[in-house]
PDB file of C-alpha atoms in Angstrom:
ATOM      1  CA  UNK A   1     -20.531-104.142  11.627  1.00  0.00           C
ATOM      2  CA  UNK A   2     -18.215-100.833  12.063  1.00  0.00           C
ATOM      3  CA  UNK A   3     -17.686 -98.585  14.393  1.00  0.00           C
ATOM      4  CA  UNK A   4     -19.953 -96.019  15.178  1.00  0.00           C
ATOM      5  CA  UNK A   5     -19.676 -93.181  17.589  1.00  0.00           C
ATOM      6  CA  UNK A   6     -22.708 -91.234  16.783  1.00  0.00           C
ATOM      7  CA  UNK A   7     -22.169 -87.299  17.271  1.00  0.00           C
ATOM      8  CA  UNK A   8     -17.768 -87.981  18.348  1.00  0.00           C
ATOM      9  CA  UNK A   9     -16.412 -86.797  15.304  1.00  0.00           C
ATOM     10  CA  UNK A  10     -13.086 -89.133  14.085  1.00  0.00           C
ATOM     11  CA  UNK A  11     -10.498 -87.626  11.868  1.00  0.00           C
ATOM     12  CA  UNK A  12     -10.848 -89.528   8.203  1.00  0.00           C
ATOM     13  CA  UNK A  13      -6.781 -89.818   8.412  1.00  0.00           C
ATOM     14  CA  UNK A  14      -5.882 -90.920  11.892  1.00  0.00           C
ATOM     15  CA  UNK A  15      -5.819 -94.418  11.687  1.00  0.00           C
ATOM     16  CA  UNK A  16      -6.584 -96.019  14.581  1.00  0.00           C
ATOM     17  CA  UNK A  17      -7.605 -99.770  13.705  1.00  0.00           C
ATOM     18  CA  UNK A  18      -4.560-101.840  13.632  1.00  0.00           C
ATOM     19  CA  UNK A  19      -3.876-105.607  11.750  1.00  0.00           C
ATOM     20  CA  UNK A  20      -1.060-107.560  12.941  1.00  0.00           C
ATOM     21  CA  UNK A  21      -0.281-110.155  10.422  1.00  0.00           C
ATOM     22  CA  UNK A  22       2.147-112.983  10.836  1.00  0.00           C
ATOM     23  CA  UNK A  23       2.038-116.324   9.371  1.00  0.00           C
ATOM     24  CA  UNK A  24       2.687-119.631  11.298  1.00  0.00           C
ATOM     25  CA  UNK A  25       3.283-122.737   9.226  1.00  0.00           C
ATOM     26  CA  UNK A  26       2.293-121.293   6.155  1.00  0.00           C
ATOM     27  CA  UNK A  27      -1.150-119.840   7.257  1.00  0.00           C
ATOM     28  CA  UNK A  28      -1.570-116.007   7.618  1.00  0.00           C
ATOM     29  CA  UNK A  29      -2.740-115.429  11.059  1.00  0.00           C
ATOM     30  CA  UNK A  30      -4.130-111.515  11.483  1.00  0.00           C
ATOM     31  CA  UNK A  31      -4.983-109.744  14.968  1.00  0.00           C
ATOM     32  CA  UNK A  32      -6.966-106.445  14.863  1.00  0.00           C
ATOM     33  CA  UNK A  33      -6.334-104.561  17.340  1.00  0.00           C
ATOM     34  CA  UNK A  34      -7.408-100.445  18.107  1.00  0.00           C
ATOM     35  CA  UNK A  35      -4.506 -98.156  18.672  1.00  0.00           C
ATOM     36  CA  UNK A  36      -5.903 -94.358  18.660  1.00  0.00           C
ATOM     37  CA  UNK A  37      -3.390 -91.834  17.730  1.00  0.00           C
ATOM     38  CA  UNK A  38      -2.249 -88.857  20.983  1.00  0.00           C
ATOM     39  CA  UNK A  39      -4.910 -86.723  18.430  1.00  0.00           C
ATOM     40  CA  UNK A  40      -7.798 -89.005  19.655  1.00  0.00           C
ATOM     41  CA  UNK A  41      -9.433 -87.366  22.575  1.00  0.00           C
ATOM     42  CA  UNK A  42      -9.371 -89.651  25.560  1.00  0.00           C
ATOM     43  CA  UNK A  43     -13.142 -89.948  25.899  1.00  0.00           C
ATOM     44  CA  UNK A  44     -13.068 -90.739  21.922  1.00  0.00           C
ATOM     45  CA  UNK A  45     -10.406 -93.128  22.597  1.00  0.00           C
ATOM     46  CA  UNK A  46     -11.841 -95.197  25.820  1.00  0.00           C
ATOM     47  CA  UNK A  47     -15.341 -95.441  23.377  1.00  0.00           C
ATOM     48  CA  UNK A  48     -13.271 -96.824  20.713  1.00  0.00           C
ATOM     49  CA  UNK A  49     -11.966 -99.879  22.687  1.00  0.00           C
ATOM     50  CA  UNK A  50     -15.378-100.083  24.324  1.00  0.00           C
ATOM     51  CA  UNK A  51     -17.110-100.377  21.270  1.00  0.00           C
ATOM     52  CA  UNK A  52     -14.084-102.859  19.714  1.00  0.00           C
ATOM     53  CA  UNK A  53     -14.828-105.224  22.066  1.00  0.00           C
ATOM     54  CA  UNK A  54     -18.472-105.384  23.220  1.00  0.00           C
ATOM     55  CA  UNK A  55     -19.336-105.807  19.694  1.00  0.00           C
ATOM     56  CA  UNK A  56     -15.736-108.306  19.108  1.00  0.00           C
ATOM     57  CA  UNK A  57     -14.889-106.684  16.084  1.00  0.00           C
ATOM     58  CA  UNK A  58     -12.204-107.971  16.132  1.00  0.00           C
ATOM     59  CA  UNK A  59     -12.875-111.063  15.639  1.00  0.00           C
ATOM     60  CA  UNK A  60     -15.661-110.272  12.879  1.00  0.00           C
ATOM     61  CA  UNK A  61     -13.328-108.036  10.594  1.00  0.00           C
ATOM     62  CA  UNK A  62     -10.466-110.962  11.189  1.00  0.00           C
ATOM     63  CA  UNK A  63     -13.038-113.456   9.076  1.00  0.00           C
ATOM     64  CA  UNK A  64     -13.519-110.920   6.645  1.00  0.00           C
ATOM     65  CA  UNK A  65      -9.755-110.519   6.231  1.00  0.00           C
ATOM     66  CA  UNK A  66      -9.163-114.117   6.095  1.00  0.00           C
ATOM     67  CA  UNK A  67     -10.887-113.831   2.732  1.00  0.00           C
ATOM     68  CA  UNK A  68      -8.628-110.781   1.641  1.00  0.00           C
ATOM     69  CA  UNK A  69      -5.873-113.089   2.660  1.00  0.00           C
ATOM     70  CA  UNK A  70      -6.771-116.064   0.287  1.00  0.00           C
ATOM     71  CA  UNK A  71      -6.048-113.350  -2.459  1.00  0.00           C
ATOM     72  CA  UNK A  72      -3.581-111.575  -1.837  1.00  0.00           C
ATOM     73  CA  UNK A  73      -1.451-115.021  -1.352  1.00  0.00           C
ATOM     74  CA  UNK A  74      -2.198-115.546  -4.799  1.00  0.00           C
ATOM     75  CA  UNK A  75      -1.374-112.218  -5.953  1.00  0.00           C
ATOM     76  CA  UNK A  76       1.962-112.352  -3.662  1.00  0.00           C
ATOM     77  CA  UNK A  77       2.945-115.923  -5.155  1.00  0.00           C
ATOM     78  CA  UNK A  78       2.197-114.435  -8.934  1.00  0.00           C
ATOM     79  CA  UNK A  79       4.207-111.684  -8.576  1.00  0.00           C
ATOM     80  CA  UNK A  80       7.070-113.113  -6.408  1.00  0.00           C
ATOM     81  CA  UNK A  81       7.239-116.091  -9.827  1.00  0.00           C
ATOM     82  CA  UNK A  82       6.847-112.493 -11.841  1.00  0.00           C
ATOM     83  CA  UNK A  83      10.262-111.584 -10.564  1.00  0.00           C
ATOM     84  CA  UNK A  84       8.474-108.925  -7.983  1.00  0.00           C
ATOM     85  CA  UNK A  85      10.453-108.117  -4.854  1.00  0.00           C
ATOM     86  CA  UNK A  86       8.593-108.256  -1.417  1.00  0.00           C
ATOM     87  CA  UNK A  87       9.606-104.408  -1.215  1.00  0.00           C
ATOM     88  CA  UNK A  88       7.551-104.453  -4.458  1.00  0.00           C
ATOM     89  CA  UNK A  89       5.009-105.734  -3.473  1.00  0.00           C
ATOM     90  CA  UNK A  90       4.950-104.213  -0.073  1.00  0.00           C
ATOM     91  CA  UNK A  91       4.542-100.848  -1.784  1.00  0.00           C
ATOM     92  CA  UNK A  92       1.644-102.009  -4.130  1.00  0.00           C
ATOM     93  CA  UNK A  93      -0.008-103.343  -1.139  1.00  0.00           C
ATOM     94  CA  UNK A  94      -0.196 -99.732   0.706  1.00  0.00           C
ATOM     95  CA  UNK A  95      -1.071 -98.250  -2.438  1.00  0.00           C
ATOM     96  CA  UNK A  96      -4.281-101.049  -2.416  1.00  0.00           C
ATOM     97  CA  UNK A  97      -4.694 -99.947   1.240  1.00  0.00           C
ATOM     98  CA  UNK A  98      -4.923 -96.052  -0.459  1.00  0.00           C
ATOM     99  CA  UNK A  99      -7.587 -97.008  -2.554  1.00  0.00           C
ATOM    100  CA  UNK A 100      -9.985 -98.434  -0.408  1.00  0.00           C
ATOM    101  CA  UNK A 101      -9.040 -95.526   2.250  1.00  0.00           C
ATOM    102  CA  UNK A 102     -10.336 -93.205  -0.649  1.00  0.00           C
ATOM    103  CA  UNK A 103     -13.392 -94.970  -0.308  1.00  0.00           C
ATOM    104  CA  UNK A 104     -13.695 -96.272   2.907  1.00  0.00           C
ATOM    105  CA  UNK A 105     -11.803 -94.444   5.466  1.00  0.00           C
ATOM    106  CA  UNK A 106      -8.169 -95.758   7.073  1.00  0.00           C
ATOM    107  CA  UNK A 107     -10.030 -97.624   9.431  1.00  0.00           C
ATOM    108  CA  UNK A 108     -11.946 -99.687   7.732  1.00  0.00           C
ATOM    109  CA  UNK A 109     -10.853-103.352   7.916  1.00  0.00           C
ATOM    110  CA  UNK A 110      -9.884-104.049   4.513  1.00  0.00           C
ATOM    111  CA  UNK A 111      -7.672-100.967   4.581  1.00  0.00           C
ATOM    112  CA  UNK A 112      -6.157-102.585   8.372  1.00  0.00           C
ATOM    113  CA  UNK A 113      -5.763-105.730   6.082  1.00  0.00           C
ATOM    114  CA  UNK A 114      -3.706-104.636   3.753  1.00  0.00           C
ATOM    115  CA  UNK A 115      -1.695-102.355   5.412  1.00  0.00           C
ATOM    116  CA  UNK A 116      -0.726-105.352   7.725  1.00  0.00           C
ATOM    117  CA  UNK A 117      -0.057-107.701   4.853  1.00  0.00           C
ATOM    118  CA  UNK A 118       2.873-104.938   3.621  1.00  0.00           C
ATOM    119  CA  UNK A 119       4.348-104.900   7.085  1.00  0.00           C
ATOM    120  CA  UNK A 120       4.394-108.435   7.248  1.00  0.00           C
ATOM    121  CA  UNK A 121       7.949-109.165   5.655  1.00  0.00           C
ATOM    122  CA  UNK A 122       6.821-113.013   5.872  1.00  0.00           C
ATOM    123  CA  UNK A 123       3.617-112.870   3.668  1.00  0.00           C
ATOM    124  CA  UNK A 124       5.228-110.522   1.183  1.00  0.00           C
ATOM    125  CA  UNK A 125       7.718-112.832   0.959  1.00  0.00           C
ATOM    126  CA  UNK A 126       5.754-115.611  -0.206  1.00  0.00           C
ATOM    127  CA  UNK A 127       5.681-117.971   3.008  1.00  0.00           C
ATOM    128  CA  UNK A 128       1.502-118.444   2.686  1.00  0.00           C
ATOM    129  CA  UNK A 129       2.085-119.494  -0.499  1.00  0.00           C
ATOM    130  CA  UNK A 130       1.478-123.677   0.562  1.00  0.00           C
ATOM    131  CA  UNK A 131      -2.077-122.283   1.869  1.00  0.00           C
ATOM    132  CA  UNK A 132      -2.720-121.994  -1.900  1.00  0.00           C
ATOM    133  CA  UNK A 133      -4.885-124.574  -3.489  1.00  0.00           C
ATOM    134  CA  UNK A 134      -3.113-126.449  -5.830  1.00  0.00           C
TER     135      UNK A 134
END
């Protein structure tokens, strides 16, 4: 289930979906939200939301990220016991977010996913990691 606006024609670098992730007693919690750029035409825009929430996206794409979650935890609490700073890791998780851009567009929810994991300062500092199994 993505997004599709038929004959409106979206820019493949204006990112417009949005993943707020914060992490509340050691669980990453992540909110998709759409935030179209001033480039987004109105009309394009007001379809955007519309479409966002009759079909609750956000929800959907929020269980897929969940799963994204469970590894990048791991990969964060690796590196972190690597010696990797959460600036470190921060940067390889944008660069992750670039790859499956290339593929998928910025506004796919992966690419959200990961791009909100880097701006999280708590999960890139390790503070999931006792949502690991041990």
């Amino acid at each position: 289930m993505y997004l599709h606006l038929y004959l409106d024609r979206l820019s493949d670098v204006d990112p417009f979906l949005v993943a707020d992730v914060t992490v509340q007693s050691g669980v990453p919690e992540i909110e998709y939200r759409v935030e179209p750029t001033p480039a987004v035409p109105a009309h394009v825009a007001s379809r955007l939301k519309t479409h966002f929430t009759k079909l609750d996206l956000a929800k959907y794409y929020q269980r897929r990220a969940i799963e994204e979650a469970g590894i990048q935890v791991q990969y964060v609490a690796e590196e972190l016991a690597d010696g990797a700073s959460p600036s470190d890791l921060q940067d390889d998780l944008r660069r992750q977010a670039g790859y499956v851009a290339a593929i998928r567009g910025v506004n796919h929810w992966r690419s959200a996913a990961l791009v909100g994991f880097a701006n999280s300062h708590q999960f890139t500092s390790g503070a999931c990691t006792g949502w690991l199994p041990q």
